[in-house]
Amino acid sequence: MEVTNKLVKGGEFIIKPTDAHDVFTPADFSEEQNMMHQTALDFVEKEVQPLLERLDNHEEGLMRELMEKAGQLGLFGVSIPEEYGGLNMDFPTSLRVTEGVGGGHSFPVAFAAHTGIAMLPILYFGTEEQKQKYLPGLTSGELMGAYCLTEPGSGSDALGAKTKAVLTEDGEHYVLNGQKMWITNGGFADVFVVFAKIDGEQFTGFIVEKNTPGLSLGNEEHKMGIKGSSTRQVFLSDVKVPKSAILGEIGKGHLIAFNILNIGRIKLAAACLGASKMAATLSVRYANERVQFKLPISKFGAIKYKLAEQAIRIYAVESAIYRASMDIARMEQELLSKGQSHNEALLGAAREFAVECAILKVEGSEVLDYVVDEGVQVYGGYGFSADYPMDRAYRDSRINRIFEGTNEINRMLAVDMILKKGLKGELDLMGPAQAVQQELMAIPDFNTDEDNSLFAAELRTIAKLKKAILMVAGTAVQKYMNSLAKEQEVLMNIADMAIKVYTAESTILRVQKEAGVKGEEAVAQQIDIARVYLSDTVDHVNKFGKEAIASMTEGDEQRLLALGLKRFTKADLYNAKDARRRIADVLIQANEYAF
């Protein structure tokens, strides 16, 4: 399929429509990109899945052995430049590989920690000497990495860290003292990216090697899920490192931490996507095999609803993930063309789309939670048995709503970043918001648009839902001004509206684009998916909008806004029951997730 190179701004989806031709979809991946994805899938199926029980029991050296094999296959080096032993492939390919390993339970946690938050700080912020020293080994799998940010007293408040670094009298070394917690890969890492405050004030990154005197590890944590991943505390007791171990600039450690998190968030969404597809396939296969009342339970409407809804949410979030992935890649190319380095360009592109990264982290992890929860329900009593795969899938999914920033933090961040873009003039929020206010006072437009092409009506609905977001967000800004940050419930209402609208629009545009190539009949069930998801999105926007309006306003103002919300969330009824049955029938026939 033809893919345009139209640049968009991060967060711009709220105020502007997007053309389907400008959206990247999974159908646009090249043969080479799909081969990389298949390599990751095959690795998980053949190497990881047979060892899940042994991994969960922390068999000594087993996770490291698997990680080394993944490195030898080239999976660690997808986005690493060739001069450091990598393949130098683009950002969408990196996400595609991350999706491929996503069904490996504890393995993708170790994989993501190594290839993301451990390697990327060195790639993007390291000196050339640091890159030459560490990246080839980290890329090949000879070395393993870990990222030490969280402390017992600082989780979401990362900058509240207590770990200190003090310059020695000779001015040649720093001495680190402190404690880090929940460190993934801690038990087998060779290289630790550690954050500390120089003299208790300047938040700074350091590279610390495993054998440095004074660095010690706690025992493996006993976790609810992802039991096979190594999670330990890291203790720093008079750990002496040379000045050359400083990563990035002194006092600028927050730039490393937060910029890397942007990339980590969308990668987490991709991993959750892979896990969701695996769990959906397990659900379909069990439903086809399990017989009750002399019929496979997949024949019953209640089960069809669950199978279809799993697929709908997976397809929708997949559409949004890969839409954003190419938006980031295009921005990276734009920044490269303006003379920025490879590292500066990708960081800048991810920073530009930090809103979308936060949105996708939330939606990806919550889709996975839904899929595994309904998977347990499809399995019934066997879903509650540790002898069946849904037990592990259910437990392993839960952490994704917590790490890379809790979903609550990411919701509030997404709205905060959009509003800041407006204040800085990076997004024209004021004009569209004022237009919405004027529309509230005008006679309603009863829409005489004669366009009956595929999704014309649905895209008009999306445009109205965006007006609902602007109306509620604009009211919140006017009402609370500088104290809006304290109104967390309202921020999360606005975020939930934006998350659903971005995902719904991405789904519609993906199907519209594919219908233009294959014809509507060939994507009939994808059309069903898009319409069911949009129908639910309308209800979500109405619900979250009402909650926010009721909490912020009263009297005539409340009545006016409620009428506006009703107008903006008005849509024709859609027979979702029959659509879900059609979607489920495709899955049941294929005996797997099939979209």
XYZ file of C-alpha atoms in Angstrom:
595
model
C 0.000 0.000 0.000
C 1.068 3.546 -0.618
C 2.033 5.420 2.524
C 2.370 9.184 2.431
C 4.971 11.067 4.433
C 2.696 13.758 5.815
C 4.001 15.215 9.058
C 1.643 15.726 11.955
C 2.224 17.158 15.408
C 1.842 15.261 18.633
C -1.591 15.767 20.182
C -2.874 17.335 16.970
C -5.464 14.592 16.537
C -7.733 16.447 18.976
C -8.107 19.477 16.718
C -7.557 18.163 13.180
C -8.915 15.348 11.013
C -6.530 12.844 9.444
C -6.763 11.325 5.981
C -6.690 7.528 5.776
C -3.863 7.654 3.217
C -1.659 9.361 5.808
C -2.048 6.570 8.363
C 0.383 3.673 8.608
C -1.227 0.290 9.245
C 0.111 -3.245 9.808
C -0.759 -3.989 6.169
C 1.957 -1.503 5.184
C 4.796 -3.503 6.718
C 7.373 -4.785 4.239
C 8.323 -8.423 3.819
C 11.547 -7.772 5.738
C 9.677 -6.184 8.643
C 7.236 -9.074 8.791
C 10.147 -11.514 8.759
C 11.610 -9.812 11.828
C 8.218 -10.095 13.524
C 8.000 -13.774 12.615
C 11.511 -14.381 13.945
C 10.422 -12.962 17.295
C 7.204 -15.025 17.292
C 9.110 -18.211 16.450
C 11.665 -17.534 19.166
C 8.946 -17.192 21.800
C 7.095 -20.290 20.606
C 10.122 -22.580 20.302
C 12.537 -21.265 22.917
C 10.498 -19.492 25.596
C 7.103 -21.207 25.856
C 8.500 -24.682 26.658
C 10.492 -23.203 29.573
C 7.844 -21.060 31.265
C 7.541 -23.232 34.371
C 11.309 -23.422 34.808
C 11.590 -19.666 34.326
C 8.913 -19.027 36.945
C 10.892 -21.198 39.358
C 13.980 -19.017 38.768
C 16.155 -21.812 37.457
C 19.666 -20.433 37.737
C 20.969 -18.858 34.540
C 17.968 -19.808 32.386
C 16.623 -16.320 31.642
C 20.094 -15.062 30.843
C 20.620 -17.994 28.499
C 17.406 -17.147 26.633
C 18.374 -13.499 26.479
C 21.759 -14.395 25.012
C 20.034 -16.461 22.312
C 17.763 -13.537 21.484
C 20.807 -11.302 21.168
C 22.507 -13.771 18.845
C 19.394 -13.764 16.623
C 19.690 -9.997 16.258
C 16.553 -9.171 18.246
C 18.414 -6.800 20.578
C 19.887 -4.761 17.752
C 16.823 -3.858 15.685
C 17.067 -0.117 16.364
C 20.799 0.033 17.166
C 23.115 1.622 14.539
C 25.312 -0.741 12.554
C 28.531 0.692 13.991
C 27.546 -0.772 17.369
C 26.530 -4.149 15.978
C 22.867 -3.390 15.290
C 20.536 -3.593 12.295
C 19.570 0.116 12.250
C 15.926 -0.557 11.363
C 13.150 1.995 11.805
C 10.914 2.613 14.795
C 7.820 0.741 13.520
C 10.011 -2.341 13.003
C 11.285 -2.055 16.555
C 7.691 -2.057 17.810
C 6.821 -4.974 15.531
C 9.601 -7.065 17.091
C 8.517 -6.008 20.576
C 4.992 -7.158 19.728
C 6.446 -10.453 18.530
C 8.058 -11.245 21.886
C 5.024 -9.953 23.815
C 3.480 -13.398 24.236
C 6.478 -14.700 26.167
C 5.165 -13.840 29.651
C 8.211 -12.947 31.786
C 10.587 -12.927 28.835
C 9.358 -9.678 27.223
C 9.807 -7.947 30.582
C 13.493 -8.872 30.607
C 13.734 -8.138 26.873
C 12.126 -4.694 27.144
C 14.181 -3.682 30.166
C 17.376 -4.626 28.346
C 16.641 -3.252 24.872
C 14.763 -0.200 26.118
C 15.528 1.440 29.425
C 18.988 -0.146 29.803
C 20.451 0.236 26.299
C 18.761 3.385 25.040
C 20.114 5.773 27.703
C 23.627 4.806 26.615
C 22.743 5.052 22.919
C 21.045 8.447 23.223
C 23.008 10.117 26.011
C 26.328 8.294 26.210
C 29.679 9.590 25.022
C 31.209 7.908 21.998
C 33.605 6.113 24.343
C 30.685 4.793 26.428
C 28.826 3.652 23.334
C 31.868 1.820 21.965
C 32.510 0.193 25.326
C 29.010 -1.068 26.117
C 26.674 -1.124 23.111
C 28.288 -3.925 21.048
C 28.112 -6.301 24.017
C 24.598 -5.239 24.970
C 23.494 -5.661 21.345
C 25.003 -9.131 20.894
C 23.762 -10.429 24.239
C 27.249 -10.788 25.685
C 26.356 -8.098 28.236
C 23.035 -7.599 30.023
C 21.651 -4.300 31.250
C 19.378 -2.938 33.979
C 17.914 0.467 34.803
C 17.926 1.756 38.376
C 15.522 4.638 38.920
C 12.854 3.609 41.447
C 13.584 3.679 45.177
C 11.579 2.500 48.204
C 10.431 6.069 48.825
C 10.148 7.324 45.240
C 8.007 5.579 42.642
C 5.868 7.972 40.610
C 7.877 10.822 42.167
C 11.115 9.729 40.490
C 12.882 13.026 41.146
C 12.379 12.517 44.875
C 15.206 9.960 44.849
C 17.512 9.817 47.877
C 20.527 8.075 46.310
C 23.502 10.432 46.517
C 26.735 10.887 44.580
C 29.634 12.805 46.121
C 32.788 13.890 44.286
C 36.016 12.600 45.827
C 38.634 15.038 47.075
C 40.880 14.397 44.087
C 37.962 15.279 41.771
C 38.342 12.071 39.736
C 35.562 9.847 41.092
C 32.040 9.909 42.472
C 30.969 7.829 45.463
C 27.377 6.567 45.279
C 25.250 5.608 48.263
C 21.612 4.567 48.191
C 19.068 1.879 47.464
C 17.143 1.048 44.300
C 14.021 -1.107 44.148
C 12.107 -3.240 41.621
C 15.127 -3.496 39.319
C 14.295 -5.753 36.378
C 17.218 -7.971 35.262
C 18.943 -7.064 38.533
C 20.003 -10.644 39.201
C 22.026 -11.095 36.018
C 22.807 -7.608 34.692
C 26.404 -6.636 33.943
C 25.715 -2.940 33.402
C 23.443 -0.741 35.521
C 22.152 2.696 34.545
C 21.843 4.338 37.967
C 20.313 7.691 38.883
C 21.650 9.646 41.846
C 21.727 13.221 43.086
C 25.164 14.814 43.103
C 25.544 16.424 46.517
C 21.908 15.530 47.111
C 20.677 18.029 44.522
C 21.717 17.479 40.896
C 19.811 14.494 39.478
C 22.316 12.661 37.273
C 22.740 9.353 35.447
C 25.722 7.034 35.939
C 26.877 3.784 34.339
C 27.868 1.303 37.042
C 29.357 -2.114 36.307
C 28.263 -5.210 38.222
C 31.619 -5.978 39.809
C 32.177 -2.485 41.208
C 32.966 -2.826 44.948
C 30.037 -1.760 47.112
C 27.309 -2.776 44.658
C 25.213 -5.627 46.044
C 21.843 -7.191 45.318
C 18.841 -8.144 47.411
C 17.007 -11.435 47.052
C 14.601 -12.072 44.202
C 11.253 -10.425 44.907
C 8.218 -12.688 45.350
C 5.817 -11.245 42.811
C 2.175 -11.754 41.846
C 3.145 -12.274 38.209
C 6.064 -12.118 35.766
C 7.719 -14.534 38.192
C 10.333 -15.589 35.662
C 11.845 -12.118 35.412
C 14.610 -11.154 37.803
C 13.473 -8.343 40.109
C 15.789 -7.287 42.912
C 16.839 -4.398 45.057
C 20.223 -2.873 44.263
C 22.277 -1.523 47.161
C 24.992 1.066 46.644
C 27.391 1.352 49.563
C 30.337 3.660 48.861
C 30.308 2.608 45.203
C 33.213 4.454 43.598
C 32.941 5.196 39.872
C 35.147 7.370 37.639
C 33.868 10.697 36.334
C 33.753 9.038 32.922
C 30.818 6.970 34.233
C 28.541 10.022 34.190
C 25.779 9.505 31.619
C 24.679 12.683 29.887
C 25.070 16.000 31.668
C 25.318 16.628 35.385
C 21.926 17.681 36.720
C 20.148 16.557 33.541
C 19.298 13.012 34.574
C 15.604 13.826 34.349
C 16.033 14.275 30.589
C 17.285 10.704 30.344
C 14.617 9.277 32.624
C 11.633 10.986 31.049
C 12.711 10.817 27.396
C 13.451 7.117 27.629
C 10.057 6.595 29.249
C 8.307 8.037 26.177
C 9.795 5.276 24.044
C 9.299 2.699 26.790
C 5.598 3.461 27.032
C 4.730 2.811 23.412
C 6.985 -0.256 23.420
C 5.091 -1.554 26.431
C 1.873 -1.080 24.467
C 3.342 -3.166 21.631
C 4.364 -5.935 24.035
C 0.857 -5.909 25.532
C -0.523 -6.192 22.001
C 1.465 -9.368 21.403
C 0.367 -10.827 24.732
C -3.260 -9.918 23.980
C -3.203 -11.728 20.641
C -1.765 -14.827 22.307
C -4.436 -14.800 25.036
C -7.211 -14.230 22.496
C -6.033 -17.226 20.482
C -6.000 -19.373 23.628
C -9.554 -18.235 24.378
C -10.844 -19.117 20.914
C -9.183 -22.532 20.896
C -10.492 -23.454 24.314
C -14.002 -22.275 23.392
C -13.906 -24.484 20.303
C -12.702 -27.509 22.296
C -14.875 -27.193 25.409
C -18.230 -28.945 24.982
C -21.238 -28.208 27.197
C -24.871 -29.086 26.504
C -23.533 -31.166 23.586
C -22.133 -28.079 21.830
C -18.760 -26.317 21.755
C -19.174 -23.289 24.007
C -18.027 -21.120 21.087
C -21.538 -21.656 19.685
C -23.141 -19.672 22.512
C -23.832 -15.953 22.243
C -22.364 -15.058 25.635
C -19.034 -16.631 24.656
C -19.145 -15.129 21.173
C -19.500 -11.713 22.803
C -16.307 -12.262 24.787
C -14.282 -13.580 21.856
C -15.431 -10.750 19.610
C -14.841 -8.049 22.192
C -11.308 -9.328 22.770
C -10.645 -9.028 19.039
C -12.299 -5.612 18.736
C -10.145 -4.079 21.451
C -6.966 -5.737 20.174
C -7.539 -4.580 16.598
C -8.321 -1.057 17.776
C -5.253 -0.583 19.942
C -3.069 -2.171 17.246
C -4.383 0.424 14.794
C -3.435 3.240 17.165
C 0.002 1.828 18.032
C 1.195 1.557 14.443
C -0.385 4.864 13.443
C 1.686 6.538 16.159
C 4.797 4.514 15.328
C 4.988 5.949 11.823
C 4.138 9.459 12.994
C 7.187 9.190 15.251
C 9.326 7.762 12.430
C 8.321 10.567 10.045
C 9.135 13.195 12.641
C 12.487 11.504 13.219
C 13.270 11.753 9.499
C 12.225 15.410 9.491
C 14.561 16.196 12.388
C 17.383 14.260 10.720
C 16.891 16.328 7.562
C 17.329 19.452 9.680
C 20.759 18.313 10.812
C 19.992 16.609 14.099
C 21.925 13.477 15.016
C 20.276 10.049 14.937
C 19.964 10.087 18.713
C 18.581 13.617 18.962
C 16.094 12.947 16.171
C 14.419 9.870 17.660
C 14.353 11.374 21.140
C 12.877 14.567 19.748
C 10.294 12.639 17.750
C 9.253 10.549 20.749
C 9.063 13.702 22.857
C 6.841 15.323 20.214
C 4.453 12.369 20.479
C 4.714 11.910 24.241
C 0.935 12.386 24.476
C 0.293 9.459 22.145
C 2.922 7.332 23.931
C 1.156 7.911 27.258
C -2.265 7.226 25.738
C -1.092 3.969 24.192
C 0.593 2.762 27.365
C -2.747 3.112 29.124
C -4.876 1.590 26.381
C -2.448 -1.232 25.572
C -2.159 -2.396 29.171
C -5.895 -2.114 29.815
C -6.770 -4.023 26.656
C -4.475 -6.825 27.805
C -6.102 -6.805 31.234
C -9.526 -7.099 29.618
C -8.452 -9.881 27.262
C -6.903 -12.078 29.957
C -9.771 -11.436 32.364
C -12.309 -12.571 29.796
C -9.942 -15.389 28.869
C -10.190 -16.714 32.424
C -13.980 -16.456 32.144
C -14.046 -18.397 28.872
C -11.992 -21.144 30.532
C -14.385 -21.136 33.489
C -13.107 -23.161 36.446
C -10.078 -24.255 34.459
C -9.134 -20.610 34.054
C -8.596 -20.509 37.808
C -6.305 -23.527 37.712
C -2.542 -23.063 37.647
C -2.395 -26.062 35.308
C -3.943 -23.998 32.503
C -2.315 -21.072 30.668
C -4.815 -18.352 31.612
C -3.604 -18.409 35.207
C -0.162 -17.192 34.192
C -1.527 -14.794 31.569
C -3.869 -13.206 34.120
C -1.179 -12.721 36.762
C 1.464 -11.525 34.317
C -0.764 -8.867 32.778
C -1.377 -6.855 35.927
C 2.046 -5.210 36.243
C 1.664 -3.396 32.926
C -0.732 -0.868 34.443
C 1.923 0.008 37.026
C 5.351 0.201 35.440
C 6.533 2.785 32.890
C 4.420 5.193 34.947
C 1.108 4.090 36.432
C -1.908 4.437 34.183
C -3.215 7.177 36.446
C 0.017 9.163 36.072
C -0.020 8.617 32.306
C -3.616 9.777 32.011
C -2.846 13.007 33.831
C 0.420 13.464 31.934
C -1.333 13.140 28.577
C -3.785 15.942 29.356
C -1.124 18.097 30.989
C 1.122 17.786 27.932
C -1.704 18.661 25.527
C -2.600 21.769 27.522
C 1.058 22.832 27.751
C 1.390 22.495 23.986
C -1.562 24.849 23.705
C -0.072 27.374 26.117
C 3.250 27.311 24.250
C 1.524 27.847 20.912
C 2.632 24.441 19.614
C -1.021 23.464 19.171
C -3.833 25.872 18.363
C -6.231 24.704 21.043
C -7.693 28.146 21.677
C -9.239 28.621 18.227
C -11.083 25.274 18.083
C -12.111 25.556 21.747
C -13.622 29.001 21.158
C -15.408 27.706 18.056
C -16.956 24.963 20.176
C -18.123 27.531 22.746
C -19.773 29.554 19.968
C -21.395 26.419 18.582
C -22.959 25.737 21.973
C -24.828 29.039 21.730
C -25.945 28.478 18.125
C -28.843 26.549 16.636
C -27.836 22.879 16.241
C -26.716 21.690 12.820
C -28.992 18.798 11.902
C -26.529 17.681 9.224
C -27.714 17.539 5.665
C -24.424 16.094 4.409
C -25.181 13.720 1.544
C -21.831 11.910 1.717
C -22.696 8.246 2.166
C -19.243 6.823 1.452
C -17.703 4.275 3.808
C -17.234 5.778 7.273
C -18.349 9.285 6.248
C -20.942 9.269 9.037
C -18.506 7.729 11.503
C -15.865 10.369 10.817
C -18.486 13.067 11.389
C -19.144 11.411 14.740
C -15.415 11.458 15.529
C -15.315 15.185 14.753
C -18.171 15.772 17.197
C -16.485 13.697 19.892
C -13.385 15.865 19.538
C -15.597 18.895 20.140
C -16.816 17.238 23.334
C -13.212 16.876 24.503
C -12.463 20.524 23.718
C -15.637 21.633 25.477
C -14.860 19.735 28.682
C -11.137 20.564 28.657
C -11.836 24.232 27.932
C -14.294 24.402 30.803
C -11.760 22.771 33.128
C -9.046 25.273 32.192
C -11.391 28.241 32.681
C -12.737 26.883 35.950
C -9.541 25.814 37.663
C -6.774 27.775 35.925
C -3.454 27.056 37.660
C -5.033 24.666 40.166
C -6.195 22.215 37.474
C -3.379 19.804 38.377
C -5.098 19.227 41.725
C -8.322 18.130 40.017
C -7.026 14.695 39.126
C -10.438 13.127 38.597
C -11.305 15.734 35.959
C -7.959 15.270 34.230
C -8.559 11.537 34.084
C -12.068 12.078 32.669
C -10.584 14.188 29.864
C -7.812 11.646 29.299
C -10.278 8.785 28.983
C -12.246 10.755 26.400
C -9.072 11.424 24.397
C -7.804 7.836 24.645
C -11.023 6.377 23.267
C -11.365 8.949 20.485
C -7.752 8.555 19.308
C -8.116 4.777 19.249
C -11.504 4.853 17.521
C -10.288 7.268 14.853
C -7.165 5.151 14.267
C -9.327 2.061 13.784
C -11.701 3.736 11.343
C -8.854 5.188 9.275
C -7.074 1.829 9.136
C -10.151 0.007 7.876
C -11.037 2.813 5.467
C -7.560 2.622 3.975
C -7.616 -1.165 3.639
C -11.128 -1.101 2.150
C -9.822 1.270 -0.510
C -7.282 -1.356 -1.541
C -9.120 -4.652 -1.032
C -12.740 -3.564 -1.355
C -15.367 -3.342 1.370
C -16.442 -6.969 1.121
C -12.918 -8.198 1.878
C -12.810 -6.227 5.126
C -16.449 -6.659 6.160
C -15.658 -7.834 9.688
C -13.026 -5.131 10.149
C -15.790 -2.651 9.297
C -17.859 -4.302 12.025
C -14.932 -3.926 14.433
C -14.566 -0.219 13.713
C -18.284 0.456 14.094
C -18.677 -1.480 17.338
C -15.636 0.239 18.829
C -16.944 3.656 17.809
C -20.377 2.895 19.258
C -18.761 2.087 22.592
C -16.525 5.155 22.324
C -19.559 7.421 21.996
C -20.922 5.967 25.231
C -17.552 6.357 26.979
C -17.182 9.993 25.927
C -20.706 10.732 27.111
C -20.085 9.057 30.474
C -16.720 10.688 31.179
C -17.950 14.032 29.892
C -20.986 13.965 32.185
C -18.814 13.098 35.180
C -16.525 16.049 34.505
C -19.329 18.528 33.787
C -21.254 17.518 36.899
C -18.169 17.998 39.066
C -17.181 21.387 37.614
C -20.429 23.270 37.043
C -23.947 23.893 38.272
C -27.121 25.710 37.268
C -27.506 27.177 33.779
C -23.874 26.549 32.863
C -24.220 22.881 33.713
C -27.428 22.575 31.698
C -25.822 24.266 28.680
C -22.775 21.996 28.774
C -24.917 18.900 29.286
C -26.963 19.822 26.208
C -23.742 20.375 24.271
C -22.420 16.992 25.347
C -25.674 15.358 24.306
C -25.395 17.023 20.896
C -21.752 16.023 20.432
C -22.334 12.406 21.470
C -25.430 11.863 19.381
C -25.007 8.934 16.987
C -27.235 6.427 15.248
C -27.835 3.150 17.051
C -25.757 0.258 15.754
C -26.603 -3.435 16.034
C -23.459 -4.433 17.887
C -24.835 -7.839 18.878
C -25.018 -9.138 15.312
C -21.710 -7.480 14.434
C -19.988 -9.205 17.352
C -21.435 -12.531 16.259
C -20.041 -12.034 12.755
C -16.630 -11.118 14.189
C -16.681 -14.117 16.523
C -17.568 -16.474 13.673
C -14.398 -15.431 11.832
C -12.315 -16.165 14.931
C -14.047 -19.479 15.582
C -13.529 -20.594 11.986
C -9.847 -19.593 12.053
C -9.374 -21.078 15.552
C -7.160 -18.118 16.467
C -7.001 -14.337 16.582
C -7.461 -13.679 12.882
C -7.354 -9.942 12.234
